[in-house]
Coordinates of C-alpha atoms and ligand atoms in Angstrom, one line a residue:
X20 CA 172.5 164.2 164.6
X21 CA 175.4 164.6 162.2
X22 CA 175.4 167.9 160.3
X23 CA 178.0 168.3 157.9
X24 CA 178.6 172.1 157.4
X25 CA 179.4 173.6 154.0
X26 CA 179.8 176.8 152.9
X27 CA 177.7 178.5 150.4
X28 CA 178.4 181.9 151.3
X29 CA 179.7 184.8 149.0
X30 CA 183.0 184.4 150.9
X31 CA 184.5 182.4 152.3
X32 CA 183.8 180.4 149.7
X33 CA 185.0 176.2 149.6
X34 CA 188.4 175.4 149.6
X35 CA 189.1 172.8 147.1
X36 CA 190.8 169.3 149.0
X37 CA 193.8 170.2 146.5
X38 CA 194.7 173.6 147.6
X39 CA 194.0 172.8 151.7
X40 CA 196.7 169.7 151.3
X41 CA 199.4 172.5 149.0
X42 CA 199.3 174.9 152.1
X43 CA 199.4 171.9 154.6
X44 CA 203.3 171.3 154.2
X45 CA 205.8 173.1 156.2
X46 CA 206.0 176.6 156.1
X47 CA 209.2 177.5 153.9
X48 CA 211.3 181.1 154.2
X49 CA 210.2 183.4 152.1
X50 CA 213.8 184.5 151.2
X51 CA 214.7 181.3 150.2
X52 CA 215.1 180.2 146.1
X53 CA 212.1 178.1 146.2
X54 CA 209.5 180.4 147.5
X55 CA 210.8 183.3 144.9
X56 CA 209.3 180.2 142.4
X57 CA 206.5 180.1 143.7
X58 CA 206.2 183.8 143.8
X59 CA 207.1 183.9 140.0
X60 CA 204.3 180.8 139.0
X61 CA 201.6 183.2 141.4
X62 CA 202.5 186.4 139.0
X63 CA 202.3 184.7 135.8
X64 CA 199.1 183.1 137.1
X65 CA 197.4 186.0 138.2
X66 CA 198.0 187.7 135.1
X67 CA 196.2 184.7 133.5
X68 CA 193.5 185.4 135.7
X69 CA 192.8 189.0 135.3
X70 CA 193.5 188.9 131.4
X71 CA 196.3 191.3 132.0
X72 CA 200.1 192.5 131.0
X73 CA 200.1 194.4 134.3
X74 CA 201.5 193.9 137.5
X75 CA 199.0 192.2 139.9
X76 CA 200.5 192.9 143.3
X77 CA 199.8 189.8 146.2
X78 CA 199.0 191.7 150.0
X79 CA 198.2 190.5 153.1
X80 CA 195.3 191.8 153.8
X81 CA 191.7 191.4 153.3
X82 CA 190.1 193.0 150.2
X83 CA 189.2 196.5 151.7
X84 CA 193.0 196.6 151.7
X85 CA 193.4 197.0 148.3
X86 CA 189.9 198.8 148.2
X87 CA 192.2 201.5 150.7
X88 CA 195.4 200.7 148.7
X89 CA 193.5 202.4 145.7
X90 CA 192.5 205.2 147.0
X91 CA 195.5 206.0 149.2
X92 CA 198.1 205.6 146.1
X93 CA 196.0 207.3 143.5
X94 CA 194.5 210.4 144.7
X95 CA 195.2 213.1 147.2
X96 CA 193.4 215.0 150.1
X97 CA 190.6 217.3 148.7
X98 CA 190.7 215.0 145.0
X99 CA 187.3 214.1 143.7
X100 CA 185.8 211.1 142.9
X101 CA 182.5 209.4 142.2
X102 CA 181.2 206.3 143.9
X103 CA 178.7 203.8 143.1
X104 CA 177.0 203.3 145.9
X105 CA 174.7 200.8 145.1
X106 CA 174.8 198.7 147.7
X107 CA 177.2 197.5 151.2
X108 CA 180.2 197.3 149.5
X109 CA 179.5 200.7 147.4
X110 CA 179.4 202.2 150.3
X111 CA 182.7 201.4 151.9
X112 CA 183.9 203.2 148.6
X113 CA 182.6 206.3 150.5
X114 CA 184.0 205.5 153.6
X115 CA 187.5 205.3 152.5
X116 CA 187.0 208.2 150.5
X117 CA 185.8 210.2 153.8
X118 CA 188.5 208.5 155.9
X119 CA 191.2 210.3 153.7
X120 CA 189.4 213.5 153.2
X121 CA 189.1 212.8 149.2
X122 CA 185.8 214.2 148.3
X123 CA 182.9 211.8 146.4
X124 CA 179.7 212.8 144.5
X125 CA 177.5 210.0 145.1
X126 CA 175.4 207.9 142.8
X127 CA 172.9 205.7 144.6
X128 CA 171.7 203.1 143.4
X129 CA 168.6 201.2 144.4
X130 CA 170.0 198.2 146.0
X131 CA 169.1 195.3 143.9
X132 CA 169.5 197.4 140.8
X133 CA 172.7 198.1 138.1
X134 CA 173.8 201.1 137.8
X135 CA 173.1 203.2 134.9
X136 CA 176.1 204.2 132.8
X137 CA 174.6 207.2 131.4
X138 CA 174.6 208.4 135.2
X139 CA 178.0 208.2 135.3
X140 CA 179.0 209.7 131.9
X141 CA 176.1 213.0 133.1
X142 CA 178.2 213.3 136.4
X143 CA 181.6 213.4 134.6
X144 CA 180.5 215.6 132.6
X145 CA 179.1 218.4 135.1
X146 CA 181.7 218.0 137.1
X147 CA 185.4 217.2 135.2
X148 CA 187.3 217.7 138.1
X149 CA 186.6 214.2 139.1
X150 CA 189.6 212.0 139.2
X151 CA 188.4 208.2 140.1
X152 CA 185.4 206.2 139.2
X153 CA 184.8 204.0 142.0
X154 CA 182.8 200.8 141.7
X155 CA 181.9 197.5 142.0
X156 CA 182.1 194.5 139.2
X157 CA 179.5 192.5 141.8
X158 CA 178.0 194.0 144.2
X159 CA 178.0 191.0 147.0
X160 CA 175.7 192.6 149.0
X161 CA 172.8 192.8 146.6
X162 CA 173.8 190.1 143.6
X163 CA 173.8 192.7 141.4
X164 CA 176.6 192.9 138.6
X165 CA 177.4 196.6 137.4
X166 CA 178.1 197.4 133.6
X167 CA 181.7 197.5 133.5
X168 CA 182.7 197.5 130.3
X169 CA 180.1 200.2 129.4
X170 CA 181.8 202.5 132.3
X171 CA 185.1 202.1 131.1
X172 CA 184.2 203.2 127.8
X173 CA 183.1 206.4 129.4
X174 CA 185.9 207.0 131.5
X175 CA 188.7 206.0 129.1
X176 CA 187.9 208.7 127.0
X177 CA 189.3 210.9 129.7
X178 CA 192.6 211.6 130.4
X179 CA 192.1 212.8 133.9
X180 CA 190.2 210.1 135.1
X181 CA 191.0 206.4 136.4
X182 CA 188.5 204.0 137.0
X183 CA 188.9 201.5 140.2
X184 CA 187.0 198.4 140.0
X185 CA 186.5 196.5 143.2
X186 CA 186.2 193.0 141.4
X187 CA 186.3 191.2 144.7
X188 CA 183.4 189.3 143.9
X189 CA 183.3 188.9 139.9
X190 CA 187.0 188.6 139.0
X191 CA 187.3 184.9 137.9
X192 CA 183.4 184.8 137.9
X193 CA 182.3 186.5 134.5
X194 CA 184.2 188.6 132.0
X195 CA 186.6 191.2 133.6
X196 CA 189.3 191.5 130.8
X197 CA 191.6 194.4 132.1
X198 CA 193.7 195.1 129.4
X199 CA 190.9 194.8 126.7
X200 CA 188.5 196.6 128.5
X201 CA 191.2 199.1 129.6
X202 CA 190.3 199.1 133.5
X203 CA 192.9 201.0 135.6
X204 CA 192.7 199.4 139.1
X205 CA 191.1 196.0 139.5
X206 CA 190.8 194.5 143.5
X207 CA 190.3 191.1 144.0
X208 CA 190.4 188.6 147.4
X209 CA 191.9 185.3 148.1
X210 CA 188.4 183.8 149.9
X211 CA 186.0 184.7 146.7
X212 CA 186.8 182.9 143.3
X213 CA 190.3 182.2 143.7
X214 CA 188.8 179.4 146.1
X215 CA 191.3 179.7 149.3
X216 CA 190.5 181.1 153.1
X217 CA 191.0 184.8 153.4
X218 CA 193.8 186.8 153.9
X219 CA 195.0 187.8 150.6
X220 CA 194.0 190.8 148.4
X221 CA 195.4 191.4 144.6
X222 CA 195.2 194.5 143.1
X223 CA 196.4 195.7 139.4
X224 CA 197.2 198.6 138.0
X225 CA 197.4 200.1 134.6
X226 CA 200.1 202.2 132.9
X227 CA 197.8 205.3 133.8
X228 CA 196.6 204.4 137.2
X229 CA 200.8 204.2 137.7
X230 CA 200.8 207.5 136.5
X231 CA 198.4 208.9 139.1
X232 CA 200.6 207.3 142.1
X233 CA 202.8 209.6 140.9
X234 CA 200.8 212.6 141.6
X235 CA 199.7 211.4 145.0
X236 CA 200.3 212.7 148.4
X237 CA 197.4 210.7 150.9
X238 CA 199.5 209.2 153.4
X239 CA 200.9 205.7 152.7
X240 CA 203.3 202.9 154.4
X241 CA 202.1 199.1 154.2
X242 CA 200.1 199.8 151.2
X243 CA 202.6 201.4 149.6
X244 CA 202.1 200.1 145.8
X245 CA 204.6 202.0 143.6
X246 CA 207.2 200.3 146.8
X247 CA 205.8 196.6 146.7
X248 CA 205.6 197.2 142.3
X249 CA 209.4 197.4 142.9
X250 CA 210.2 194.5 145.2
X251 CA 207.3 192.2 143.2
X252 CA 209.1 192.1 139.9
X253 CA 212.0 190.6 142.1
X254 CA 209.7 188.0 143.4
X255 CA 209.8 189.1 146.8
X256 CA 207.4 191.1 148.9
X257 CA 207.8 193.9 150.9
X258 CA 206.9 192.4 153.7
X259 CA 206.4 188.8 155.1
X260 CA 204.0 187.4 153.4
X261 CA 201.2 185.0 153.3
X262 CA 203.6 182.1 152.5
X263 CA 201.2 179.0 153.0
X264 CA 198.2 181.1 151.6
X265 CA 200.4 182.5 148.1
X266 CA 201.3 178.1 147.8
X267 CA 197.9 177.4 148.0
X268 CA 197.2 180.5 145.4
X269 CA 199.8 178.3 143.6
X270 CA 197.6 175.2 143.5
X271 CA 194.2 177.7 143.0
X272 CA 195.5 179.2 139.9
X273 CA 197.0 175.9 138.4
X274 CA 193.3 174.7 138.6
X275 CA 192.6 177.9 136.8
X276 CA 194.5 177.5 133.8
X277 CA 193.5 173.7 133.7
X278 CA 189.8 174.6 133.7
X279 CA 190.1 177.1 131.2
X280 CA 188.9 180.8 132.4
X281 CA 186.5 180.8 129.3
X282 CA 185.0 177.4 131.0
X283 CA 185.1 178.9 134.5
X284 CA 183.2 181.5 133.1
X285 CA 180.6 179.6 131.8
X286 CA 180.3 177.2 134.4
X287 CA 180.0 179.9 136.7
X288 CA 177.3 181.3 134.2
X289 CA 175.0 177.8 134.7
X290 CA 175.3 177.3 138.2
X291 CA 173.9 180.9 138.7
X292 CA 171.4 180.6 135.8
X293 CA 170.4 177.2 137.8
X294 CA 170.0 179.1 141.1
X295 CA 167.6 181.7 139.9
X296 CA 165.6 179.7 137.2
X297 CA 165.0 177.5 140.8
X298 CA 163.9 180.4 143.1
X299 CA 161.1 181.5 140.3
X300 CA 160.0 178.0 139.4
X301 CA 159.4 178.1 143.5
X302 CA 157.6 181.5 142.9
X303 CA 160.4 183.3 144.9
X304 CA 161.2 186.6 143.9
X305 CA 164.7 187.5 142.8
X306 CA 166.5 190.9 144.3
X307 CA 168.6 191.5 141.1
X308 CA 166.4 189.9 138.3
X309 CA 167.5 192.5 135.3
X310 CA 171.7 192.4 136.1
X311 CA 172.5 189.6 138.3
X312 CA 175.8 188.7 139.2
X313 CA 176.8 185.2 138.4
X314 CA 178.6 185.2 141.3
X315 CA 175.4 184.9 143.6
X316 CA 171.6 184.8 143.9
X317 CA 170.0 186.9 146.3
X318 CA 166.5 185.9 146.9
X319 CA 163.7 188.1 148.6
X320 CA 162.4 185.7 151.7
X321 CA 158.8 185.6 151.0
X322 CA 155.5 187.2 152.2
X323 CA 155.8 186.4 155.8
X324 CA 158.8 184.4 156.0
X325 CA 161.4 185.4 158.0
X326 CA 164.6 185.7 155.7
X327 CA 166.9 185.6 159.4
X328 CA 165.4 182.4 160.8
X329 CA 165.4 181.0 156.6
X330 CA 169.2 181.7 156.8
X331 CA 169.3 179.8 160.2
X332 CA 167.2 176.7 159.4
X333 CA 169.9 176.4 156.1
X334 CA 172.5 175.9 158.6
X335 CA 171.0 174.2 161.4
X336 CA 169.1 171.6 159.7
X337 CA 171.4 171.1 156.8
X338 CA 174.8 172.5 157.1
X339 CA 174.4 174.7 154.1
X340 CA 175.7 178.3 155.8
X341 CA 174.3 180.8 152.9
X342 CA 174.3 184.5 153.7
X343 CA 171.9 186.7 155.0
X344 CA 171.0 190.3 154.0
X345 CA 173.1 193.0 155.1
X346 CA 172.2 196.7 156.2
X347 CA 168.4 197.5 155.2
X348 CA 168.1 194.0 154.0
X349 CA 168.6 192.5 156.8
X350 CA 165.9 189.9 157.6
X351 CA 164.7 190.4 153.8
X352 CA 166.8 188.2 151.7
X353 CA 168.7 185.5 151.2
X354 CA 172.0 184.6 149.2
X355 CA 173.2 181.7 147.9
X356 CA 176.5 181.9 146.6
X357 CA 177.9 179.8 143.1
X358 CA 181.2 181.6 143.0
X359 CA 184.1 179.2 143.0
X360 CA 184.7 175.7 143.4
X361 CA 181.2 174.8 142.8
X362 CA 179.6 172.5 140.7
X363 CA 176.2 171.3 138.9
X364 CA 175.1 168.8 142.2
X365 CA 176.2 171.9 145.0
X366 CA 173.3 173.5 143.4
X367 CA 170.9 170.8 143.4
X368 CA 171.8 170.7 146.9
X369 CA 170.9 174.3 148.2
X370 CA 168.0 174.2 145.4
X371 CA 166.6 171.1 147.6
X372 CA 167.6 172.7 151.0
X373 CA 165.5 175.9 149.9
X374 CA 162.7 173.6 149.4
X375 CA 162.3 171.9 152.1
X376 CA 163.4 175.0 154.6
X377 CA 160.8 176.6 152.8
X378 CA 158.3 174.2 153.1
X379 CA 159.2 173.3 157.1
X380 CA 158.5 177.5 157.7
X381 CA 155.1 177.0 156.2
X382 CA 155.3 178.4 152.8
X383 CA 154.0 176.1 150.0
X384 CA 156.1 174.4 148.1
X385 CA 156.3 171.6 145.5
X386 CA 158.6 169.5 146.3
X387 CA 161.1 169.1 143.5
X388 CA 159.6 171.7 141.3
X389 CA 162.6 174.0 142.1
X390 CA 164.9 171.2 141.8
X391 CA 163.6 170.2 138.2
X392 CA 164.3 173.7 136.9
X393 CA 167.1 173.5 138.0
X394 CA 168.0 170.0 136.7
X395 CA 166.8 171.0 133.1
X396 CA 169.7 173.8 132.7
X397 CA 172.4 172.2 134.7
X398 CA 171.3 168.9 132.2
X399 CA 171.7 170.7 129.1
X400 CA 175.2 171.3 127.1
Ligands
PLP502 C1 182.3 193.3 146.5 C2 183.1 193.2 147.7 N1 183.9 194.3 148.0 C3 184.6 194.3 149.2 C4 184.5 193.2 150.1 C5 185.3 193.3 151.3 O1 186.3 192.4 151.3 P1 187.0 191.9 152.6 O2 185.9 191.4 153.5 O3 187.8 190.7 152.1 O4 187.8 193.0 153.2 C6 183.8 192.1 149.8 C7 183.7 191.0 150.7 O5 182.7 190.3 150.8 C8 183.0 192.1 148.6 O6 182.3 191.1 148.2

């Protein structure tokens, strides 16, 4: 049988027809005139993006190499910091951190939960000497979507601290204005939002995040920021670039500005709301009911089910490759992603595929009953 395969994973996410036929054409010099044009429309575009004045510096890497390129450029051996560790992705915060001998106070979280701001703003106090805040906008690994802007309330009242937002996941997604909200390192990935294949990581940073490179000594060559800052502004990078991926970011952030981010926003905002208003009307239970991330749902398999083998059948008897759980929920939930180039009838889609996935594994189901909650918000205006 046919089985057309399509991705509704937190990333990679789709790639839009658009952007796959933009980095189709032949690859051009990245020295050359028309390339530093390119360059200049990606800057101004990702500035768009991220609501921001601020450099936002294009690497070649995945997203943990900005996560790295944070930590490395702002803070030195034996700094403190605090992580969030609320989840897979909280925790590679504290990995870095140990790789480079900075030293973290941990806040864990339970996975599936926000966490609490006045945690943070109890921890800064007892202990000043902490120089980075390190968290995520969207926790991929659990749905769950962290209070941002309450955070860098507490943090920008002190000089001595930066906050780092990993906002791989939620950048382009929901709200994330970095200038307003006065964040001092936002990451982002190429394979999330921004709707292209992986490879590229983007990482901004304010006035005083600038102003910590300067005190830092942690060891530092291809993610040298304060050195790529330099060669950025002259549209060039300081090494070879991405060159078909930063065209296709080209094409990605054109449909950006066409869409509107306050549109993106809220479309993202529906598709989610669609997702999860499904999964209870199914009398599935949701892993981040009180702050989910509009960038994902993550659903707990149910009584009995095996949340592996309701990953597999997804895939294998409709194409539809959602994500799994990681770590200790592996086997216990599912995720079905809504971030980027998604739209009302992609939902249906999955909300049907549950169903019937569902329903084949022995769990009972109405057909349709998930699908109809979810037709009544994707419906309305
Ligand atoms: C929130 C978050 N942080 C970090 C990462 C790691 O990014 P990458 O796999 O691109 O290195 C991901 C990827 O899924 C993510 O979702």
């Amino acid at each position: 049988m046919m089985i057309k395969k399509q991705l509704f994973s937190p990333g990679p996410t789709p790639v839009p027809e658009r952007v796959l036929l933009a980095m189709a054409g032949p690859v051009m010099h990245h020295r050359d005139p028309a390339f530093e044009e390119v360059f200049q429309e990606v800057r101004e575009g990702l500035q768009y993006v991220y609501q921001t004045k601020n450099e936002v510096l294009v690497l070649a890497s995945s997203g943990t190499g900005a996560m790295e390129g944070a930590v490395c450029n702002t803070l030195s051996r034996g700094d403190e910091a605090l992580v969030v560790r609320g989840g897979k992705f909280g925790e590679r915060w504290g990995e870095i951190c140990e790789a480079y001998g900075v030293n973290f106070t941990p806040i864990d979280v339970t996975w599936g939960e926000a966490v609490d701001p006045a945690l943070i703003e109890k921890t800064l106090n007892e202990k000043p000497a902490i120089k980075a805040v390190l968290v995520q906008a969207s926790e991929t690994s659990t749905g769950v979507m962290h209070p941002i802007k309450e955070i860098a309330d507490i943090v920008n009242k002190r000089d001595g601290t930066i906050l780092v937002v990993d906002a791989i996941s939620g950048l382009g997604v929901f709200e994330l204005p970095m200038d307003q909200w006065g964040l001092d390192v936002v990451i982002s990935g190429s394979q999330k939002a921004f709707m292209l294949p992986p490879g590229l990581a983007f990482v901004a940073l304010s006035a005083k995040a600038w102003g910590f490179t300067e005190q830092s000594t942690l060891p530092k060559y291809y993610f040298n920021l304060k050195e790529e800052l330099a060669v950025a502004q002259k549209n060039q990078s300081q090494f070879t670039p991405a060159i078909s991926l930063v065209v296709g970011l080209r094409e990605a952030l054109k449909m950006f500005k066409e869409e509107g981010l306050e549109n993106c926003f809220k479309r993202h905002a529906k598709l989610a709301q669609a997702t999860r208003e499904a999964a209870k009307a199914l009398g599935l239970e949701l892993l981040a009911p009180a702050s989910p991330s509009n960038a994902l749902t993550a659903i707990k398999a149910p009584e009995g089910i095996d949340g592996k083998k309701l990953k597999k059948n997804f895939e294998d008897k409709f194409g539809l490759i959602i994500a799994g759980g990681q770590a200790q929920l592996k086997g216990k939930i599912i995720r079905i992603a809504h971030i980027g180039y998604f739209q009302a009838l992609d939902i249906i889609q999955a909300v049907s595929a549950l169903e019937l996935v569902l329903k084949d594994m022995g769990y009972p189901v109405e057909l349709g009953k998930g699908v109809k909650a979810a037709e009544e918000i994707l419906g309305s205006n």
